[in-house]
mmCIF file of C-alpha atoms in Angstrom:
data_model
loop_
_atom_site.group_PDB
_atom_site.id
_atom_site.type_symbol
_atom_site.label_atom_id
_atom_site.label_comp_id
_atom_site.label_asym_id
_atom_site.label_seq_id
_atom_site.Cartn_x
_atom_site.Cartn_y
_atom_site.Cartn_z
ATOM 1 C CA PRO Y 861 57.178 -103.882 -33.238
ATOM 2 C CA ASP Y 862 58.901 -105.329 -30.212
ATOM 3 C CA TYR Y 863 56.678 -106.701 -27.441
ATOM 4 C CA VAL Y 864 57.544 -106.952 -23.752
ATOM 5 C CA LEU Y 865 56.183 -109.816 -21.641
ATOM 6 C CA ILE Y 866 54.363 -108.225 -18.710
ATOM 7 C CA THR Y 867 53.124 -111.363 -16.965
ATOM 8 C CA GLN Y 868 52.297 -114.988 -17.617
ATOM 9 C CA VAL Y 869 49.079 -116.630 -16.420
ATOM 10 C CA ASN Y 870 49.326 -120.260 -15.367
ATOM 11 C CA VAL Y 871 46.418 -121.962 -17.131
ATOM 12 C CA ASN Y 872 46.593 -124.906 -14.724
ATOM 13 C CA SER Y 873 45.586 -122.597 -11.895
ATOM 14 C CA THR Y 874 42.118 -122.098 -13.418
ATOM 15 C CA ALA Y 875 39.270 -124.561 -13.697
ATOM 16 C CA SER Y 876 39.041 -126.572 -16.885
ATOM 17 C CA THR Y 877 37.189 -124.512 -19.479
ATOM 18 C CA GLN Y 878 37.488 -123.098 -22.972
ATOM 19 C CA PHE Y 879 38.839 -119.565 -23.324
ATOM 20 C CA THR Y 880 37.125 -117.290 -25.840
ATOM 21 C CA SER Y 881 38.664 -113.823 -25.476
ATOM 22 C CA GLY Y 882 40.865 -111.647 -23.315
ATOM 23 C CA VAL Y 883 41.617 -108.037 -22.497
ATOM 24 C CA ALA Y 884 43.888 -106.280 -20.003
ATOM 25 C CA ASN Y 885 44.407 -102.869 -18.458
ATOM 26 C CA GLN Y 886 47.313 -101.582 -16.389
ATOM 27 C CA THR Y 887 46.493 -103.714 -13.345
ATOM 28 C CA SER Y 888 44.195 -106.570 -14.338
ATOM 29 C CA THR Y 889 43.405 -109.056 -17.066
ATOM 30 C CA PHE Y 890 39.939 -110.330 -17.986
ATOM 31 C CA ILE Y 891 39.464 -113.662 -19.755
ATOM 32 C CA GLY Y 892 36.229 -114.762 -21.416
ATOM 33 C CA THR Y 893 35.274 -118.427 -21.017
ATOM 34 C CA VAL Y 894 32.581 -120.807 -22.221
ATOM 35 C CA ASP Y 895 31.532 -122.098 -18.780
ATOM 36 C CA LEU Y 896 32.819 -119.749 -16.093
ATOM 37 C CA GLY Y 897 31.779 -116.312 -17.285
ATOM 38 C CA VAL Y 898 34.640 -113.802 -17.155
ATOM 39 C CA LEU Y 899 37.755 -114.656 -15.135
ATOM 40 C CA ALA Y 900 39.527 -111.668 -13.610
ATOM 41 C CA THR Y 901 43.009 -111.677 -12.076
ATOM 42 C CA GLN Y 902 45.703 -109.185 -11.089
ATOM 43 C CA LEU Y 903 48.654 -108.836 -13.462
ATOM 44 C CA ALA Y 904 51.061 -108.539 -10.563
ATOM 45 C CA ASN Y 905 49.963 -111.870 -9.075
ATOM 46 C CA PRO Y 906 47.878 -113.941 -11.535
ATOM 47 C CA ILE Y 907 47.180 -116.822 -9.179
ATOM 48 C CA GLU Y 908 43.732 -116.080 -7.774
ATOM 49 C CA PHE Y 909 40.805 -115.689 -10.169
ATOM 50 C CA GLU Y 910 37.432 -114.065 -9.642
ATOM 51 C CA GLU Y 911 34.457 -115.327 -11.650
ATOM 52 C CA ILE Y 912 32.280 -112.498 -12.945
ATOM 53 C CA HIS Y 913 28.748 -113.444 -13.979
ATOM 54 C CA PRO Y 914 25.633 -111.464 -14.816
ATOM 55 C CA ASP Y 915 22.742 -112.081 -12.443
ATOM 56 C CA GLY Y 916 20.969 -114.963 -14.128
ATOM 57 C CA PRO Y 917 20.474 -118.739 -14.309
ATOM 58 C CA LEU Y 918 23.294 -121.257 -14.238
ATOM 59 C CA ARG Y 919 23.109 -121.928 -17.970
ATOM 60 C CA ASN Y 920 21.674 -120.501 -21.182
ATOM 61 C CA SER Y 921 19.952 -123.772 -22.125
ATOM 62 C CA PRO Y 922 16.849 -124.361 -19.961
ATOM 63 C CA PHE Y 923 15.098 -127.700 -20.358
ATOM 64 C CA SER Y 924 12.098 -127.113 -18.071
ATOM 65 C CA ILE Y 925 10.626 -124.085 -16.330
ATOM 66 C CA GLN Y 926 7.875 -123.736 -13.742
ATOM 67 C CA ALA Y 927 6.382 -120.443 -12.607
ATOM 68 C CA GLY Y 928 4.948 -119.779 -9.159
ATOM 69 C CA SER Y 929 3.895 -116.639 -7.317
ATOM 70 C CA ASN Y 930 6.692 -114.126 -8.025
ATOM 71 C CA GLU Y 931 9.123 -116.966 -8.685
ATOM 72 C CA LEU Y 932 10.445 -119.144 -11.490
ATOM 73 C CA TRP Y 933 12.257 -122.479 -11.298
ATOM 74 C CA VAL Y 934 14.586 -123.639 -14.082
ATOM 75 C CA THR Y 935 16.235 -126.996 -14.775
ATOM 76 C CA PHE Y 936 18.621 -127.940 -17.544
ATOM 77 C CA GLY Y 937 17.851 -131.644 -18.101
ATOM 78 C CA ASP Y 938 17.816 -133.438 -20.280
ATOM 79 C CA TYR Y 939 16.951 -136.563 -22.324
ATOM 80 C CA THR Y 940 16.580 -137.357 -26.016
ATOM 81 C CA LEU Y 941 13.409 -137.492 -28.102
ATOM 82 C CA THR Y 942 13.416 -141.267 -27.671
ATOM 83 C CA TYR Y 943 13.834 -140.961 -23.886
ATOM 84 C CA ASN Y 944 17.499 -141.821 -23.578
ATOM 85 C CA PRO Y 945 19.286 -140.155 -20.623
ATOM 86 C CA SER Y 946 22.746 -140.419 -22.194
ATOM 87 C CA PRO Y 947 24.890 -138.467 -21.915
ATOM 88 C CA VAL Y 948 23.886 -137.837 -18.316
ATOM 89 C CA ARG Y 949 23.786 -134.198 -17.213
ATOM 90 C CA LYS Y 950 25.003 -133.154 -13.773
ATOM 91 C CA TRP Y 951 23.758 -129.579 -13.876
ATOM 92 C CA GLY Y 952 22.148 -127.753 -10.971
ATOM 93 C CA ILE Y 953 18.947 -125.730 -10.533
ATOM 94 C CA SER Y 954 18.144 -122.029 -10.877
ATOM 95 C CA HIS Y 955 15.410 -120.222 -8.928
ATOM 96 C CA LEU Y 956 14.284 -116.652 -9.635
ATOM 97 C CA VAL Y 957 12.672 -115.041 -6.575
ATOM 98 C CA GLU Y 958 11.254 -111.568 -7.225
ATOM 99 C CA GLU Y 959 14.260 -110.109 -9.104
ATOM 100 C CA ASP Y 960 17.074 -112.190 -7.603
ATOM 101 C CA TRP Y 961 18.479 -115.497 -8.822
ATOM 102 C CA VAL Y 962 19.297 -118.312 -6.405
ATOM 103 C CA ASN Y 963 21.509 -120.867 -8.133
ATOM 104 C CA ILE Y 964 21.818 -124.342 -6.625
ATOM 105 C CA SER Y 965 25.034 -125.927 -7.837
ATOM 106 C CA GLU Y 966 25.398 -129.438 -9.230
ATOM 107 C CA ASP Y 967 27.389 -130.362 -6.116
ATOM 108 C CA SER Y 968 24.311 -129.692 -3.951
ATOM 109 C CA VAL Y 969 21.642 -131.808 -5.688
ATOM 110 C CA LEU Y 970 22.532 -135.097 -3.946
ATOM 111 C CA GLY Y 971 23.814 -136.724 -7.114
ATOM 112 C CA ALA Y 972 20.590 -136.263 -9.084
ATOM 113 C CA ARG Y 973 21.215 -136.115 -12.829
ATOM 114 C CA ASN Y 974 19.160 -135.100 -15.846
ATOM 115 C CA LEU Y 975 16.882 -132.850 -13.775
ATOM 116 C CA ASN Y 976 13.744 -131.968 -15.717
ATOM 117 C CA ALA Y 977 10.096 -131.489 -14.658
ATOM 118 C CA ILE Y 978 9.349 -129.213 -11.689
ATOM 119 C CA SER Y 979 6.311 -129.227 -9.370
ATOM 120 C CA ILE Y 980 5.743 -126.647 -6.630
ATOM 121 C CA ASN Y 981 3.643 -127.922 -3.723
ATOM 122 C CA PRO Y 982 0.536 -125.677 -3.822
ATOM 123 C CA PHE Y 983 -0.018 -126.223 -0.084
ATOM 124 C CA ASN Y 984 3.615 -125.439 0.802
ATOM 125 C CA THR Y 985 5.252 -123.334 -1.893
ATOM 126 C CA SER Y 986 8.687 -123.547 -0.252
ATOM 127 C CA GLN Y 987 8.644 -127.269 -1.082
ATOM 128 C CA VAL Y 988 9.492 -128.253 -4.664
ATOM 129 C CA PHE Y 989 9.853 -131.647 -6.330
ATOM 130 C CA ILE Y 990 12.122 -132.029 -9.367
ATOM 131 C CA SER Y 991 12.245 -135.102 -11.590
ATOM 132 C CA SER Y 992 15.521 -136.809 -12.406
ATOM 133 C CA PHE Y 993 15.599 -138.839 -15.603
ATOM 134 C CA ASN Y 994 18.053 -141.265 -14.073
ATOM 135 C CA ASP Y 995 17.909 -141.066 -10.291
ATOM 136 C CA GLY Y 996 14.324 -140.472 -9.082
ATOM 137 C CA ILE Y 997 12.767 -137.325 -7.606
ATOM 138 C CA LEU Y 998 14.612 -134.556 -5.749
ATOM 139 C CA GLU Y 999 12.839 -132.748 -2.904
ATOM 140 C CA VAL Y 1000 13.931 -129.146 -2.315
ATOM 141 C CA ASN Y 1001 12.877 -127.153 0.758
ATOM 142 C CA ASP Y 1002 13.647 -123.441 1.076
ATOM 143 C CA ASN Y 1003 16.177 -123.737 -1.782
ATOM 144 C CA VAL Y 1004 17.988 -126.634 -0.082
ATOM 145 C CA PRO Y 1005 17.919 -130.112 -1.716
ATOM 146 C CA GLU Y 1006 17.091 -132.452 1.162
ATOM 147 C CA VAL Y 1007 15.925 -135.827 -0.178
ATOM 148 C CA LEU Y 1008 16.569 -137.793 -3.353
ATOM 149 C CA TYR Y 1009 13.783 -140.346 -3.660
ATOM 150 C CA ASN Y 1010 14.843 -143.576 -5.348
ATOM 151 C CA GLU Y 1011 14.023 -147.286 -5.188
ATOM 152 C CA ASP Y 1012 15.666 -147.583 -1.757
ATOM 153 C CA ASN Y 1013 13.597 -144.978 0.104
ATOM 154 C CA SER Y 1014 10.365 -144.633 -1.885
ATOM 155 C CA GLY Y 1015 7.892 -146.372 -4.160
ATOM 156 C CA LEU Y 1016 9.834 -145.417 -7.277
ATOM 157 C CA GLU Y 1017 11.170 -148.178 -9.536
ATOM 158 C CA SER Y 1018 14.246 -148.639 -11.670
ATOM 159 C CA LEU Y 1019 14.000 -150.222 -15.074
ATOM 160 C CA VAL Y 1020 15.096 -153.863 -15.144
ATOM 161 C CA ILE Y 1021 17.347 -155.228 -17.880
ATOM 162 C CA PRO Y 1022 17.063 -159.049 -17.709
ATOM 163 C CA ASN Y 1023 20.627 -159.810 -18.763
ATOM 164 C CA ASN Y 1024 22.106 -156.943 -16.751
ATOM 165 C CA PRO Y 1025 20.145 -156.585 -13.490
ATOM 166 C CA SER Y 1026 22.813 -154.429 -11.852
ATOM 167 C CA VAL Y 1027 21.862 -151.464 -14.065
ATOM 168 C CA LYS Y 1028 19.820 -148.879 -12.155
ATOM 169 C CA SER Y 1029 17.977 -146.053 -13.877
ATOM 170 C CA ILE Y 1030 14.853 -144.364 -12.465
ATOM 171 C CA ARG Y 1031 13.560 -142.303 -15.373
ATOM 172 C CA VAL Y 1032 11.055 -139.839 -13.939
ATOM 173 C CA THR Y 1033 9.574 -137.167 -16.203
ATOM 174 C CA GLY Y 1034 6.244 -135.346 -15.824
ATOM 175 C CA THR Y 1035 4.886 -134.526 -12.366
ATOM 176 C CA THR Y 1036 1.918 -132.559 -11.044
ATOM 177 C CA PHE Y 1037 -0.051 -132.030 -7.840
ATOM 178 C CA ASP Y 1038 -3.742 -132.802 -7.507
ATOM 179 C CA SER Y 1039 -6.308 -130.828 -5.507
ATOM 180 C CA GLU Y 1040 -5.724 -133.001 -2.435
ATOM 181 C CA GLY Y 1041 -1.982 -132.373 -2.301
ATOM 182 C CA LEU Y 1042 -0.802 -135.652 -3.819
ATOM 183 C CA LEU Y 1043 2.194 -135.531 -6.148
ATOM 184 C CA TRP Y 1044 1.673 -137.624 -9.289
ATOM 185 C CA SER Y 1045 4.628 -138.688 -11.415
ATOM 186 C CA CYS Y 1046 5.487 -140.679 -14.540
ATOM 187 C CA THR Y 1047 8.392 -143.129 -14.759
ATOM 188 C CA GLY Y 1048 9.537 -144.739 -17.982
ATOM 189 C CA ARG Y 1049 10.133 -148.457 -18.639
ATOM 190 C CA VAL Y 1050 8.788 -149.788 -15.323
ATOM 191 C CA GLU Y 1051 5.846 -151.963 -14.280
ATOM 192 C CA HIS Y 1052 4.047 -149.157 -12.424
ATOM 193 C CA PRO Y 1053 4.726 -145.991 -14.437
ATOM 194 C CA LEU Y 1054 2.102 -143.870 -12.652
ATOM 195 C CA LYS Y 1055 2.929 -143.044 -9.031
ATOM 196 C CA SER Y 1056 1.335 -140.926 -6.323
ATOM 197 C CA TYR Y 1057 3.129 -139.553 -3.265
ATOM 198 C CA ASN Y 1058 1.670 -137.838 -0.225
ATOM 199 C CA PRO Y 1059 4.270 -135.408 1.197
ATOM 200 C CA SER Y 1060 2.304 -135.191 4.462
ATOM 201 C CA THR Y 1061 2.265 -138.921 5.209
ATOM 202 C CA GLY Y 1062 5.148 -140.217 3.086
ATOM 203 C CA GLN Y 1063 2.854 -142.789 1.454
ATOM 204 C CA TRP Y 1064 3.514 -143.965 -2.116
ATOM 205 C CA GLN Y 1065 1.124 -145.745 -4.463
ATOM 206 C CA GLY Y 1066 1.892 -147.253 -7.875
ATOM 207 C CA TYR Y 1067 -0.420 -147.943 -10.812
ATOM 208 C CA SER Y 1068 0.276 -150.225 -13.755
ATOM 209 C CA LEU Y 1069 -0.766 -149.906 -17.379
ATOM 210 C CA ASP Y 1070 -0.665 -153.660 -17.854
ATOM 211 C CA ASN Y 1071 -3.551 -153.650 -20.326
ATOM 212 C CA LEU Y 1072 -1.356 -151.557 -22.631
ATOM 213 C CA VAL Y 1073 2.197 -152.351 -21.537
ATOM 214 C CA VAL Y 1074 3.186 -156.026 -21.450
ATOM 215 C CA ASN Y 1075 6.960 -155.507 -21.606
ATOM 216 C CA PRO Y 1076 7.831 -152.255 -19.775
ATOM 217 C CA LEU Y 1077 11.312 -152.169 -21.275
ATOM 218 C CA THR Y 1078 10.183 -152.057 -24.913
ATOM 219 C CA ASP Y 1079 6.450 -151.314 -25.133
ATOM 220 C CA GLU Y 1080 6.771 -147.678 -24.023
ATOM 221 C CA PHE Y 1081 9.956 -145.587 -23.836
ATOM 222 C CA GLY Y 1082 8.643 -142.801 -21.611
ATOM 223 C CA TYR Y 1083 5.993 -140.227 -20.791
ATOM 224 C CA SER Y 1084 6.350 -136.552 -21.610
ATOM 225 C CA ASP Y 1085 3.746 -135.017 -19.341
ATOM 226 C CA ILE Y 1086 0.899 -135.604 -16.918
ATOM 227 C CA ALA Y 1087 -2.229 -133.514 -16.375
ATOM 228 C CA ILE Y 1088 -5.217 -133.924 -14.046
ATOM 229 C CA ASP Y 1089 -8.702 -132.765 -15.006
ATOM 230 C CA GLN Y 1090 -11.478 -131.519 -12.728
ATOM 231 C CA ASN Y 1091 -12.902 -135.033 -12.447
ATOM 232 C CA GLY Y 1092 -9.658 -136.395 -11.038
ATOM 233 C CA ASN Y 1093 -8.672 -138.249 -14.202
ATOM 234 C CA LYS Y 1094 -4.924 -138.495 -14.815
ATOM 235 C CA TRP Y 1095 -3.773 -138.017 -18.403
ATOM 236 C CA MET Y 1096 -0.338 -139.239 -19.471
ATOM 237 C CA GLY Y 1097 1.435 -138.470 -22.731
ATOM 238 C CA GLY Y 1098 3.353 -141.417 -24.170
ATOM 239 C CA TYR Y 1099 5.904 -141.917 -26.922
ATOM 240 C CA LYS Y 1100 4.222 -144.991 -28.437
ATOM 241 C CA LEU Y 1101 0.930 -145.140 -26.549
ATOM 242 C CA GLY Y 1102 -0.293 -141.651 -27.363
ATOM 243 C CA LEU Y 1103 -2.731 -140.344 -24.751
ATOM 244 C CA VAL Y 1104 -3.490 -142.565 -21.753
ATOM 245 C CA GLY Y 1105 -6.266 -141.685 -19.301
ATOM 246 C CA VAL Y 1106 -6.446 -143.241 -15.835
ATOM 247 C CA ASN Y 1107 -9.434 -142.660 -13.557
ATOM 248 C CA SER Y 1108 -9.451 -142.111 -9.799
ATOM 249 C CA THR Y 1109 -9.425 -145.868 -9.110
ATOM 250 C CA GLY Y 1110 -6.315 -146.415 -11.232
ATOM 251 C CA THR Y 1111 -8.192 -148.015 -14.125
ATOM 252 C CA ILE Y 1112 -7.344 -147.141 -17.725
ATOM 253 C CA HIS Y 1113 -10.425 -145.521 -19.234
ATOM 254 C CA LYS Y 1114 -9.008 -143.938 -22.395
ATOM 255 C CA ASN Y 1115 -6.232 -144.594 -24.898
ATOM 256 C CA VAL Y 1116 -5.980 -142.435 -28.017
ATOM 257 C CA PHE Y 1117 -3.041 -142.897 -30.364
ATOM 258 C CA SER Y 1118 -4.047 -143.383 -34.017
ATOM 259 C CA ASP Y 1119 -4.967 -141.256 -37.009
ATOM 260 C CA GLU Y 1120 -8.396 -142.898 -36.978
ATOM 261 C CA GLN Y 1121 -8.856 -141.431 -33.495
ATOM 262 C CA ASN Y 1122 -7.956 -137.961 -34.805
ATOM 263 C CA MET Y 1123 -4.466 -138.021 -33.295
ATOM 264 C CA PRO Y 1124 -1.791 -136.410 -35.519
ATOM 265 C CA ASN Y 1125 0.865 -138.680 -34.012
ATOM 266 C CA SER Y 1126 1.181 -141.164 -31.148
ATOM 267 C CA PHE Y 1127 4.137 -139.202 -29.731
ATOM 268 C CA VAL Y 1128 2.549 -136.817 -27.207
ATOM 269 C CA THR Y 1129 4.827 -133.973 -26.099
ATOM 270 C CA ALA Y 1130 2.635 -131.836 -23.806
ATOM 271 C CA LEU Y 1131 -0.730 -131.833 -22.015
ATOM 272 C CA ALA Y 1132 -2.858 -129.096 -20.457
ATOM 273 C CA VAL Y 1133 -6.373 -128.865 -18.987
ATOM 274 C CA ASP Y 1134 -8.073 -125.485 -19.437
ATOM 275 C CA LYS Y 1135 -10.646 -123.759 -17.199
ATOM 276 C CA ARG Y 1136 -13.493 -125.406 -19.121
ATOM 277 C CA ASN Y 1137 -12.029 -128.827 -18.225
ATOM 278 C CA GLN Y 1138 -10.979 -129.370 -21.839
ATOM 279 C CA LEU Y 1139 -7.800 -131.370 -22.414
ATOM 280 C CA TRP Y 1140 -5.295 -129.984 -24.918
ATOM 281 C CA ILE Y 1141 -2.836 -132.432 -26.450
ATOM 282 C CA GLY Y 1142 0.460 -131.452 -28.032
ATOM 283 C CA THR Y 1143 2.055 -134.003 -30.340
ATOM 284 C CA ILE Y 1144 5.244 -133.993 -32.354
ATOM 285 C CA GLN Y 1145 3.102 -133.258 -35.422
ATOM 286 C CA GLY Y 1146 0.616 -130.759 -34.085
ATOM 287 C CA LEU Y 1147 -1.978 -129.776 -31.495
ATOM 288 C CA ARG Y 1148 -5.232 -131.531 -30.782
#
């Protein structure tokens, strides 16, 4: 059959994406995409495009989630199993409040990349801290990113590569609040991997694991999670070190990593303290 050209859509007038499907009626055309949802435009003037999305998070690939009271925060990370941030991700943040999604775009997160762990301040639930596995910790207040904490404005540290000191990478992963309102965080490949931050006073404190980590760049790649028990002990999950326990004075009081110590694997992936003050340890080869 003979076909008649009705209109021609200038692809250069749309954002860069991959097209997956298309359909048209008498007045409009609808184009499916990989990244932008459905693009709609008028056949008579296919210059302006409307993005049509279902009400939901920014992406279909969450990396971390954190639930609060009638809310859920979602980040999209990420980093590799061996704690490598490459390729860096510049994705934003999604926040479900009651039944509505608030999406914070990548342009609004102050340059923070590889966003992962999320901690809601229990004493001020409108304040949220989100780890960046390259750039530090992002503070969000009332859905607005306000501060990106890095080595210039906080106690956080970048890794140091001896033959390339210009490289900056602040690889923060697990975070949690204690009962006194201090935010505790883990940073990979630095001299003081355990940090505390008081949002009320702005004070930072760092703690080393120098009895276990001699060379921060190679002795431990990163820490998956941090949990605090009812006695105030901080438990960190390492890649090589297994489980590391630090007491309230910052002294290492426990290190469990071997099969002889009943650990399935030294690579700890998750930690949780239950209501009986029992610590549960997830490893890459099973639960302890």
